[in-house]
Tab-separated table of C-alpha atoms (C1' of nucleotides) in Angstrom:
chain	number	residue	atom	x	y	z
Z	1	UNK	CA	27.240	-8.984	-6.558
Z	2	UNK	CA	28.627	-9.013	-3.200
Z	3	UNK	CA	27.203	-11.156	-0.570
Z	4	UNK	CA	25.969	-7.991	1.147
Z	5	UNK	CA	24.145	-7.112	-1.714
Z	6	UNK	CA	22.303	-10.473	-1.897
Z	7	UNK	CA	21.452	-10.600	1.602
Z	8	UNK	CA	19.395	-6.925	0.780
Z	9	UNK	CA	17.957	-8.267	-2.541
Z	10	UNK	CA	16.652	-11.128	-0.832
Z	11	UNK	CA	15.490	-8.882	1.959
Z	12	UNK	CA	13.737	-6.022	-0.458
Z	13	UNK	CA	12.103	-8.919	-2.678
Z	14	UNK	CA	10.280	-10.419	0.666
Z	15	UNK	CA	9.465	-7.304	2.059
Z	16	UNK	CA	7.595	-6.646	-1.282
Z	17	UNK	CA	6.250	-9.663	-1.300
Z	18	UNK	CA	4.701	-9.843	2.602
Z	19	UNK	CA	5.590	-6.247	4.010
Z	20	UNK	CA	8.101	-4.947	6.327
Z	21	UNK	CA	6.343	-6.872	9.360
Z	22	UNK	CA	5.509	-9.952	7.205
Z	23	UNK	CA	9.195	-10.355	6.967
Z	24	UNK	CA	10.605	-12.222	9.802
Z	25	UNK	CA	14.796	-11.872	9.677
Z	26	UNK	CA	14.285	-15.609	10.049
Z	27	UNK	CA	12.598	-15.596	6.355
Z	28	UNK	CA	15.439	-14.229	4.806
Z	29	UNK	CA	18.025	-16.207	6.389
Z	30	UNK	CA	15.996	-19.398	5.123
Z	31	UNK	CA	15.917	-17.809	1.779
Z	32	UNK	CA	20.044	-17.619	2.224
Z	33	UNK	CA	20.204	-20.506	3.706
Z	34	UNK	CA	22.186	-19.346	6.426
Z	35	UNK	CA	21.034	-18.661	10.074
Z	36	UNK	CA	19.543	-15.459	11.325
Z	37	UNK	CA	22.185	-14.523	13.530
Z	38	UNK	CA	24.118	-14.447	10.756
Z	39	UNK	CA	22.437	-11.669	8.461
Z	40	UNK	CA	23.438	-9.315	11.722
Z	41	UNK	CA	27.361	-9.379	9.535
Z	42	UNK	CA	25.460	-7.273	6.814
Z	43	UNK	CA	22.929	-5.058	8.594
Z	44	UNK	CA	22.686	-3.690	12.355
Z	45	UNK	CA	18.726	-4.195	12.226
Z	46	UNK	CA	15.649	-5.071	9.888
Z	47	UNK	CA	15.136	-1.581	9.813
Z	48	UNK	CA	18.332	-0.751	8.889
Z	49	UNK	CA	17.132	-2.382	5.074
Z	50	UNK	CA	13.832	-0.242	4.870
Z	51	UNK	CA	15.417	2.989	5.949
Z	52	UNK	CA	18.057	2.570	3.213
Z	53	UNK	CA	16.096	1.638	0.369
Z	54	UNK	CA	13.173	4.550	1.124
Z	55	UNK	CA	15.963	6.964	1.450
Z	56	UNK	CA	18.440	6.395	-1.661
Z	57	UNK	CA	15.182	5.967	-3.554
Z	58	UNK	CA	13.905	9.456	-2.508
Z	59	UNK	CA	17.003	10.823	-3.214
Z	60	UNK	CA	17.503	9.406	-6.884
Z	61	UNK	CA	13.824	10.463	-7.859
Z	62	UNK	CA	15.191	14.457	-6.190
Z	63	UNK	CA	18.228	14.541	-7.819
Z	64	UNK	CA	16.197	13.747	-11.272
Z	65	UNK	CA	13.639	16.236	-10.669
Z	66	UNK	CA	16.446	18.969	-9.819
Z	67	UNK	CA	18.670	18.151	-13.086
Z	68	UNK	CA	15.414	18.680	-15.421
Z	69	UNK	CA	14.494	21.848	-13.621
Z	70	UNK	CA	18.191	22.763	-14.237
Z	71	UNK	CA	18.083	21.704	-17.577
Z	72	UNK	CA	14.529	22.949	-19.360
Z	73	UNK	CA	12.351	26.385	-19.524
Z	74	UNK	CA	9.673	25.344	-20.889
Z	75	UNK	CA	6.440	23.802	-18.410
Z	76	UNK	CA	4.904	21.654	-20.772
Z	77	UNK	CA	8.748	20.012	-21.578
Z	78	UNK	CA	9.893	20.229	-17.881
Z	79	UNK	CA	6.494	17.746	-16.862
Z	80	UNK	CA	7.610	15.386	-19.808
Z	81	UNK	CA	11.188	14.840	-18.659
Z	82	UNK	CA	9.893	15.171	-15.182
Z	83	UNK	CA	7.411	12.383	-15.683
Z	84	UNK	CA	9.986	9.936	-17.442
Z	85	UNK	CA	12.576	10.321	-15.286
Z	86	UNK	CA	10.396	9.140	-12.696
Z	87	UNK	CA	9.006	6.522	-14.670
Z	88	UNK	CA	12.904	5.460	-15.299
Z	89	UNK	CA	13.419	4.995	-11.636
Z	90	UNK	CA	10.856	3.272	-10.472
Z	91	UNK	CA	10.420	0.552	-12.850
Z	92	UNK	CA	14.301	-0.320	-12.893
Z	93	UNK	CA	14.252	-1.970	-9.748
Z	94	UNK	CA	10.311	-2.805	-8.770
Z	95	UNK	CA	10.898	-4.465	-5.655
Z	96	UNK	CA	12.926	-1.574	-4.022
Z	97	UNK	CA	10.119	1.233	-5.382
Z	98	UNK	CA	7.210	-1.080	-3.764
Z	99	UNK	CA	8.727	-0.907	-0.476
Z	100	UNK	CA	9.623	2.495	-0.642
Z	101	UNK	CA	6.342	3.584	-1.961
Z	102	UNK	CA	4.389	0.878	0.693
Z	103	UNK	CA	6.784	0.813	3.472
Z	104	UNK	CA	7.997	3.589	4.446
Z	105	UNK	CA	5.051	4.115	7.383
Z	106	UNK	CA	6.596	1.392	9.195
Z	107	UNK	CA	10.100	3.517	9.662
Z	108	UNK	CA	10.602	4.325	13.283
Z	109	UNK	CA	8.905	7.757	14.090
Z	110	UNK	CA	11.870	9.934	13.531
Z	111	UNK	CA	12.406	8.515	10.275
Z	112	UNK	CA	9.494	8.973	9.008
Z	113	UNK	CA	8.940	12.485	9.646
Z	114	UNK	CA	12.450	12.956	7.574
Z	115	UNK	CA	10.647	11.078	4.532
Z	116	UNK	CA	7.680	13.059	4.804
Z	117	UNK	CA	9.597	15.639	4.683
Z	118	UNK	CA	11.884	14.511	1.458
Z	119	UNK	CA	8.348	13.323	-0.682
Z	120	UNK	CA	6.624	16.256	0.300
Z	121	UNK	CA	9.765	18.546	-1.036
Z	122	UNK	CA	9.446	15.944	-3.994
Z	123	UNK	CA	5.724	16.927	-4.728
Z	124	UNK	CA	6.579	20.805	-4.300
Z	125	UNK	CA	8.430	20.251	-7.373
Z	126	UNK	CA	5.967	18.650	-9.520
Z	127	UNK	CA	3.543	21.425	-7.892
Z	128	UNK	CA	5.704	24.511	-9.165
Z	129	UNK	CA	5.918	22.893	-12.807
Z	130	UNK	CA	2.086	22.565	-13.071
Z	131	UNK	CA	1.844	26.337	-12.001
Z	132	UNK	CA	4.737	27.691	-14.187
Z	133	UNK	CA	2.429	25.929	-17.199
Z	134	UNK	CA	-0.662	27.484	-15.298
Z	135	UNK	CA	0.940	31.274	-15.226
Z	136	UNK	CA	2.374	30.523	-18.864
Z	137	UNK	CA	-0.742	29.508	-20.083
Z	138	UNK	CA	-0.098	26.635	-21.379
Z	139	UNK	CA	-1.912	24.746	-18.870
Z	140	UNK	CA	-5.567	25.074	-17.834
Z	141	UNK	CA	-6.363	26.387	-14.669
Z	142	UNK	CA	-6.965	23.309	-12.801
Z	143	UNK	CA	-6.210	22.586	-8.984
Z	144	UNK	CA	-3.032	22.183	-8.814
Z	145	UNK	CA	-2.480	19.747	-5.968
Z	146	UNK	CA	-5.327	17.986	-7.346
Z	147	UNK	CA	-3.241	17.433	-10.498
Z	148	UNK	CA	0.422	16.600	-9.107
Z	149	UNK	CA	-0.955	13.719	-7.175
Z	150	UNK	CA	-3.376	12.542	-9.746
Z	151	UNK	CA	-0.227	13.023	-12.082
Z	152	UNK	CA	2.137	10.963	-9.278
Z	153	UNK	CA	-0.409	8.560	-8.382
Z	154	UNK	CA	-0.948	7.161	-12.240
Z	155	UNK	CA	2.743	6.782	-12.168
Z	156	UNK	CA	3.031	4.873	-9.227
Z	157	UNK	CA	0.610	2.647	-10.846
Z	158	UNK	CA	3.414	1.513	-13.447
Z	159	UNK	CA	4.613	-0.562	-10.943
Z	160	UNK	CA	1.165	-2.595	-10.489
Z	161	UNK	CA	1.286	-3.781	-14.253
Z	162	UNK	CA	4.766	-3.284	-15.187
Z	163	UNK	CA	6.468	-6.593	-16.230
Z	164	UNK	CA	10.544	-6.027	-17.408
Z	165	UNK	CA	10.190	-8.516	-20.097
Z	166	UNK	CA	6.633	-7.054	-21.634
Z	167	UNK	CA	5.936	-5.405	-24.404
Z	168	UNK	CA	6.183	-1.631	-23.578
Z	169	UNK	CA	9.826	-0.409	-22.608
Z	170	UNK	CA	10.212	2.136	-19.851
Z	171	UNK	CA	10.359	4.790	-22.407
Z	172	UNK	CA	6.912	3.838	-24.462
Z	173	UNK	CA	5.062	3.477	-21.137
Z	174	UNK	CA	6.532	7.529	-19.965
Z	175	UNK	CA	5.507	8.656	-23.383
Z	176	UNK	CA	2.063	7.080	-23.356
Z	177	UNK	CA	0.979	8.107	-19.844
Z	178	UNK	CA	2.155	11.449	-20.730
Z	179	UNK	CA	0.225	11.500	-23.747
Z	180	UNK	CA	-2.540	9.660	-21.905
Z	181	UNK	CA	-2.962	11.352	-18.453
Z	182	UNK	CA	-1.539	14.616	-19.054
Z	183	UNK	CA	-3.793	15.074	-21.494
Z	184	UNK	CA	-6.244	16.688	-19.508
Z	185	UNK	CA	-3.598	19.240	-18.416
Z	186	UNK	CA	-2.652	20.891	-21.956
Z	187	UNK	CA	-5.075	24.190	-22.863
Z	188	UNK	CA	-5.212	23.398	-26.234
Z	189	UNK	CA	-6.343	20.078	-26.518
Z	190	UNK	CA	-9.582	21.808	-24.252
Z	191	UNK	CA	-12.952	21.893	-25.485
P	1	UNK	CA	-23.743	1.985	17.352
P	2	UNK	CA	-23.430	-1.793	19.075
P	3	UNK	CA	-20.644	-2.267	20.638
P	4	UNK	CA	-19.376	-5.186	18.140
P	5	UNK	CA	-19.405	-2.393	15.663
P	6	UNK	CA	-17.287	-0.716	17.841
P	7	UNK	CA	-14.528	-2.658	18.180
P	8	UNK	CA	-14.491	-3.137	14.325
P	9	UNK	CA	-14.593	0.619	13.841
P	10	UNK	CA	-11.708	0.803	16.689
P	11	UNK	CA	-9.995	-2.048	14.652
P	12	UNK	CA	-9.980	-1.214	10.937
P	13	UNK	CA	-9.280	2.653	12.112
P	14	UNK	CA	-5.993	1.262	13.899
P	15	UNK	CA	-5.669	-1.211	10.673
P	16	UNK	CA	-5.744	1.643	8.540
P	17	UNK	CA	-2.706	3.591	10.560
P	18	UNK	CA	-0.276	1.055	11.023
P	19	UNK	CA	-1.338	-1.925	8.705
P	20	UNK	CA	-3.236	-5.311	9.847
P	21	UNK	CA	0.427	-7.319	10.971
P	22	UNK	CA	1.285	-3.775	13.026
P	23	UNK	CA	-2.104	-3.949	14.902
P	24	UNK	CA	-2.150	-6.375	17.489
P	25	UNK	CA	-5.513	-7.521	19.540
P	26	UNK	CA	-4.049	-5.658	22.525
P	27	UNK	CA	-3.582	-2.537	20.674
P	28	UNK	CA	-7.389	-2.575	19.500
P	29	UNK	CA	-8.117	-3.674	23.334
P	30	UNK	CA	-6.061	-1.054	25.033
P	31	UNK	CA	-8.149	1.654	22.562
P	32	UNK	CA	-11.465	0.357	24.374
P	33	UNK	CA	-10.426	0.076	27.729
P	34	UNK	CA	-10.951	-3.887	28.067
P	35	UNK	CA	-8.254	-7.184	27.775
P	36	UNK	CA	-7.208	-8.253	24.500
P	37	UNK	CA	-9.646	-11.656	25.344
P	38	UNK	CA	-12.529	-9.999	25.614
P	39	UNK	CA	-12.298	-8.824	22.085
P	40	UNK	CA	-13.162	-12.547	21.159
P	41	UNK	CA	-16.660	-11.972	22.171
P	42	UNK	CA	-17.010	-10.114	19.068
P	43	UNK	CA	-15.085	-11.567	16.318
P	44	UNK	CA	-13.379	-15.094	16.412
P	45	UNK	CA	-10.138	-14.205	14.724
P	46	UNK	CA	-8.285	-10.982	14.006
P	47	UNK	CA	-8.462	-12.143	10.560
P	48	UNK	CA	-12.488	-11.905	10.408
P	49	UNK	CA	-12.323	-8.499	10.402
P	50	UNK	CA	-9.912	-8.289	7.530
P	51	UNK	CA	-12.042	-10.525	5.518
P	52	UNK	CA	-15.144	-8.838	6.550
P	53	UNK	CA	-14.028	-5.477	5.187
P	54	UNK	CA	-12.283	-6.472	2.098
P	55	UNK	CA	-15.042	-8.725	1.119
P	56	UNK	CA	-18.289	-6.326	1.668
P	57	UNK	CA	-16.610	-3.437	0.039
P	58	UNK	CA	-15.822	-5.489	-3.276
P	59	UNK	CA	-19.230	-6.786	-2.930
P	60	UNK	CA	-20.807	-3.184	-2.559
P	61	UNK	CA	-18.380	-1.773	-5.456
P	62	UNK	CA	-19.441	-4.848	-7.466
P	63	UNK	CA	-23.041	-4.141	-7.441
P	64	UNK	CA	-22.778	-0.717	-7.777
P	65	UNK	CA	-20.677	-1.303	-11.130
P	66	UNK	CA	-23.440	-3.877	-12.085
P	67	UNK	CA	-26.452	-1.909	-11.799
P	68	UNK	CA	-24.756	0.757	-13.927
P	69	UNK	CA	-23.888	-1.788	-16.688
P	70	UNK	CA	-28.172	-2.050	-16.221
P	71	UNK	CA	-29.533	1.346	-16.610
P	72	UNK	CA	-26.893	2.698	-19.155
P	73	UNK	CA	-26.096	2.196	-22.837
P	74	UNK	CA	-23.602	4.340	-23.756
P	75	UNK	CA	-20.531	3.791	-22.915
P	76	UNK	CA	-19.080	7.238	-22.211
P	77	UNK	CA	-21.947	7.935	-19.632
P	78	UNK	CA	-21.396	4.348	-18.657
P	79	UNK	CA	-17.817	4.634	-17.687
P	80	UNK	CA	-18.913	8.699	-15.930
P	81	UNK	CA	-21.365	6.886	-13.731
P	82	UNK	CA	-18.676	3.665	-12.884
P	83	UNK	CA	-16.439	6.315	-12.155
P	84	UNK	CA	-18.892	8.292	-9.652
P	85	UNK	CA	-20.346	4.447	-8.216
P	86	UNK	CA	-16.560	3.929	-7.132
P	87	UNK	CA	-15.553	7.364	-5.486
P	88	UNK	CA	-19.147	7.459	-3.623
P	89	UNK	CA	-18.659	4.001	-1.762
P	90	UNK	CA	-14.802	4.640	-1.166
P	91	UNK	CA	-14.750	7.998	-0.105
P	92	UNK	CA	-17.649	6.911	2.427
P	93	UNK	CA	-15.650	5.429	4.820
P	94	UNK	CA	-11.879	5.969	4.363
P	95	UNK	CA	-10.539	3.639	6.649
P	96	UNK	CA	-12.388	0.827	5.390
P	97	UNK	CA	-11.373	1.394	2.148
P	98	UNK	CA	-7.524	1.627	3.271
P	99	UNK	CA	-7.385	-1.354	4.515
P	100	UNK	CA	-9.356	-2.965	1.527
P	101	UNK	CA	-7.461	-1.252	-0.969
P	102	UNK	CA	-3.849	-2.323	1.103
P	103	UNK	CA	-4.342	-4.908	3.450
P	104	UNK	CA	-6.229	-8.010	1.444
P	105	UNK	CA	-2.418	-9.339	0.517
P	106	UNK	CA	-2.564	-10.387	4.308
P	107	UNK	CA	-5.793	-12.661	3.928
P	108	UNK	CA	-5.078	-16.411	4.263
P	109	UNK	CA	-3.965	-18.012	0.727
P	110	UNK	CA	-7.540	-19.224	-0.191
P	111	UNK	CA	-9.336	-16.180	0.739
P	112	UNK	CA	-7.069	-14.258	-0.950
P	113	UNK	CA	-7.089	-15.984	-3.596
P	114	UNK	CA	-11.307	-15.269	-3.883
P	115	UNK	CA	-10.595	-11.942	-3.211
P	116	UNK	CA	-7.956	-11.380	-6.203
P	117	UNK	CA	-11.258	-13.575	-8.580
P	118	UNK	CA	-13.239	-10.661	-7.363
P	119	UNK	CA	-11.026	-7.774	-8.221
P	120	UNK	CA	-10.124	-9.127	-11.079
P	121	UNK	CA	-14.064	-9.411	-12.524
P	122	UNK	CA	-14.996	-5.569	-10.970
P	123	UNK	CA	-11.702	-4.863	-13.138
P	124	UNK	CA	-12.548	-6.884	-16.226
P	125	UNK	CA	-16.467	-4.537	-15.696
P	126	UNK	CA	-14.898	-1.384	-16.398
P	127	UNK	CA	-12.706	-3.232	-19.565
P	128	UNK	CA	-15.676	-3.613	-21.000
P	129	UNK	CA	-16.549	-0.683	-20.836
P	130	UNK	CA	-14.072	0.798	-22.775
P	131	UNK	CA	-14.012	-1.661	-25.496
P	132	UNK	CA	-17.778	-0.608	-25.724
P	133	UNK	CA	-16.439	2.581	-26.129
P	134	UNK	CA	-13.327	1.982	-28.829
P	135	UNK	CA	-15.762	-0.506	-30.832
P	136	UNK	CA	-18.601	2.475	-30.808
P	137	UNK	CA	-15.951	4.835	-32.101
P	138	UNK	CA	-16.000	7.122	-28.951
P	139	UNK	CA	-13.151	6.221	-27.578
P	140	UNK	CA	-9.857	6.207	-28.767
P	141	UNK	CA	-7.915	3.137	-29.317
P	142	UNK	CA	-5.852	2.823	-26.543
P	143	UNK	CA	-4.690	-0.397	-25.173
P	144	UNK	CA	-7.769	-1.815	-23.081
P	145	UNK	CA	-5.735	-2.838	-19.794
P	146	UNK	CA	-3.766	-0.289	-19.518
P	147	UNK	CA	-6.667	2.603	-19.650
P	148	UNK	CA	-8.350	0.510	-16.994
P	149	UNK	CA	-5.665	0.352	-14.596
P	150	UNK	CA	-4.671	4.159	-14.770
P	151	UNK	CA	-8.153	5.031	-14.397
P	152	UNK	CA	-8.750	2.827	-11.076
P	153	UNK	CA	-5.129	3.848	-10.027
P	154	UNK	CA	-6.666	7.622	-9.805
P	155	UNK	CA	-9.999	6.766	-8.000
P	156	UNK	CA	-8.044	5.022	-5.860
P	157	UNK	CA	-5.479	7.574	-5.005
P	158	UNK	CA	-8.651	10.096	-3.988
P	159	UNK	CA	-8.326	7.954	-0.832
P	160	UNK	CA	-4.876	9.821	0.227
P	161	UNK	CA	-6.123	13.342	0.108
P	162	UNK	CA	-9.723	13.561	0.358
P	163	UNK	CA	-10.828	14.944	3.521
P	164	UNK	CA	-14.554	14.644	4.424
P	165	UNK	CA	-14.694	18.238	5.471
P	166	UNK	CA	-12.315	19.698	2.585
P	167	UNK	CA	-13.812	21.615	0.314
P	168	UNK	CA	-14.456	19.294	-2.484
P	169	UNK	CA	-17.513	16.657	-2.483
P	170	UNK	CA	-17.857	13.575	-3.975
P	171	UNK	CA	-19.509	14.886	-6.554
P	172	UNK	CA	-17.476	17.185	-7.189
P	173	UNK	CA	-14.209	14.984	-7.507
P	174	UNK	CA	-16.243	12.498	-9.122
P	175	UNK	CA	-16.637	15.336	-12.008
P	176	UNK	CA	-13.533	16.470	-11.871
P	177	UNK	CA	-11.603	13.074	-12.120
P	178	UNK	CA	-13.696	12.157	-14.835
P	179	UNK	CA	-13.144	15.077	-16.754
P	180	UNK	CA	-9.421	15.663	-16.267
P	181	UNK	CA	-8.331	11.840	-16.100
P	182	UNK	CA	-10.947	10.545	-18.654
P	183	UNK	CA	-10.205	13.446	-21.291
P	184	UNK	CA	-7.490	11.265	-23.407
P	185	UNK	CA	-10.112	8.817	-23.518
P	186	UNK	CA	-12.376	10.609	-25.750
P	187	UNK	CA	-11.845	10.721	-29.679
P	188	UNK	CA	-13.162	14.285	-30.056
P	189	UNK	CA	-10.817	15.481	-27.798
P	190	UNK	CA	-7.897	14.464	-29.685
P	191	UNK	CA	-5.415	16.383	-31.838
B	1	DC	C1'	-15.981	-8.762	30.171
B	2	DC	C1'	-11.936	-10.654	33.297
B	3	DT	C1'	-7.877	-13.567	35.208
B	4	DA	C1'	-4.634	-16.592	34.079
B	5	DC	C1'	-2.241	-18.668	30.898
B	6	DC	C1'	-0.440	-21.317	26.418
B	7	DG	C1'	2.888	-22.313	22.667
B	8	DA	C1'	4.931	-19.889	18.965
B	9	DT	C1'	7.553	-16.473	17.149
B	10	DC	C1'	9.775	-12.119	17.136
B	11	DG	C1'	14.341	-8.992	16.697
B	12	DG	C1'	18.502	-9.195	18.474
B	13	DT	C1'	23.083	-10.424	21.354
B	14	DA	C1'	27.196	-13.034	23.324
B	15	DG	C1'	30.769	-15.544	22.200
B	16	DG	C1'	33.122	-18.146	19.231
S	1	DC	C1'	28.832	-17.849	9.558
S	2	DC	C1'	27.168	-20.858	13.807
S	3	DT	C1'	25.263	-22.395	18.556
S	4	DA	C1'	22.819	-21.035	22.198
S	5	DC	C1'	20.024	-18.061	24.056
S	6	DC	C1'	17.401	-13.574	25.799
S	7	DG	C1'	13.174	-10.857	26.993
S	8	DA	C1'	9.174	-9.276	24.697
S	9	DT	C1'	5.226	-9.879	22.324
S	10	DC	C1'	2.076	-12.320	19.473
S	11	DG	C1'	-2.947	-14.544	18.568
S	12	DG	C1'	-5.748	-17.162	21.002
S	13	DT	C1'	-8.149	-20.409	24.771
S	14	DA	C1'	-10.163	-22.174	29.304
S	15	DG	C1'	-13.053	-21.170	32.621
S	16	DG	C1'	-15.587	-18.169	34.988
DNA sequence: CCTACCGATCGGTAGG
DNA sequence: CCTACCGATCGGTAGG
């Protein structure tokens, strides 16, 4: 671990813990004990932390949604891998996915309106799986907004509960909120 | 509409957009046309109007939850009418329950601290609930916690789409959460 | 509800 | 990685 790489752990970890703006750079240089003019030899501003972590975050969950679209045909399968790969991502580094799912409104304007942008392309993907299942028929014929952010917003929750060292892995918690949540979505299990 | 309810509207609306550390007195003050001081007239810290809105909307959720606990038996309409108690009172005012829902983490150690003893009991409510539920054989056995949190995780997320105006009520979501979130909680419904 | 002001803290820079 | 420091802004008070 470089030293660069500590001084952003240190930084992402506080920022989870307090927020962006609870996070003085004079908190993380205590952490380090070094002084805060110092942390300037690793970033060029606070903001310069935030903006990387909600961006290479974005991107990893885009990139995982592209390669299962890539990869399967079917709706019901696509949702599956959809849903664990971003189960996978988030709850391998917790700290980084709180701040980029808490955070990111605190990115200066122009910023932000790129993220929006990337999350909202994020959701479109989620959307068109729900309505490929719809049109196939092997989903019910439920709102489908409605159901890609009830879908997304159950997963986020992971992060609320999720302890590394607990007793569900990664992989048993995407397979039993897909069995658990997406229940609702599959026609056959329908009164 | 007093004017001290005013300035809290003005203040947990701003709260709400930019978080409590990113809303400073002045910004509240330069929103109603006075100085920053004269705010103090109608609260005696910034902070009592994050404790005043976290606390009365866990107290209003709280007695909501209880007085369902009183008039019902069974546990499936139990957990329906929990389940319409919460989105009523959060969809009611959606900036309070923003900064409720986001913003307690910035309440002073010991009144967070209170605050976390109360979320924790309105939480530990709806586990009952479903242990009613498993141990009356209409649920199915699904780990306790875990059902609990993924339910509240989708009331909660209601917050970042409903629109007062949109074409959905309350009601409406209220029915439609419970039925499409709920459904892998029923035993009939299962394969 | 205002003027005038306080001490503390903020993100960041210059220069080494 | 440090010393020394900047201007800006913060929550809040005294006194009217």
């Amino acid at each position: 671990m470089t030293r660069k790489e500590q001084v952003f752990d240190v930084a992402i970890r506080k920022m989870r813990e307090t927020g962006f703006l609870g996070t003085s750079v004079r908190d993380i240089a205590a952490e380090l004990q070094i002084e805060a003019a110092s942390l300037y030899n690793y970033f060029q501003s606070k903001e310069d932390i935030l903006v990387k972590t909600c961006f290479d975050l974005a991107e990893k969950l885009q990139n995982g949604l592209d390669e299962v679209n890539d990869i399967y045909f079917n709706a019901a399968e696509k949702l599956e891998k959809a849903v664990k790969n971003h189960i996978s991502i988030i709850v391998e580094d917790t700290n980084k996915s709180h701040v980029f799912l808490h955070e990111w409104r605190h990115l200066s304007e122009e910023k932000k309106n790129t993220f929006i942008g990337l999350r909202d392309k994020y959701e479109q993907g989620f959307k068109q799986i729900v309505e490929e299942g719809k049109s196939e028929g092997q989903f019910q014929e439920i709102d489908t907004k409605f159901a890609v952010l009830t879908i997304l917003s159950s997963l986020n929750w992971v992060l609320e509960w999720y302890k590394p060292n607990g007793t569900m892995s990664a992989e048993q918690i995407a397979k039993q909120l897909y069995n658990f949540v997406l229940l609702g979505l599959k026609k056959e299990r329908l009164q």
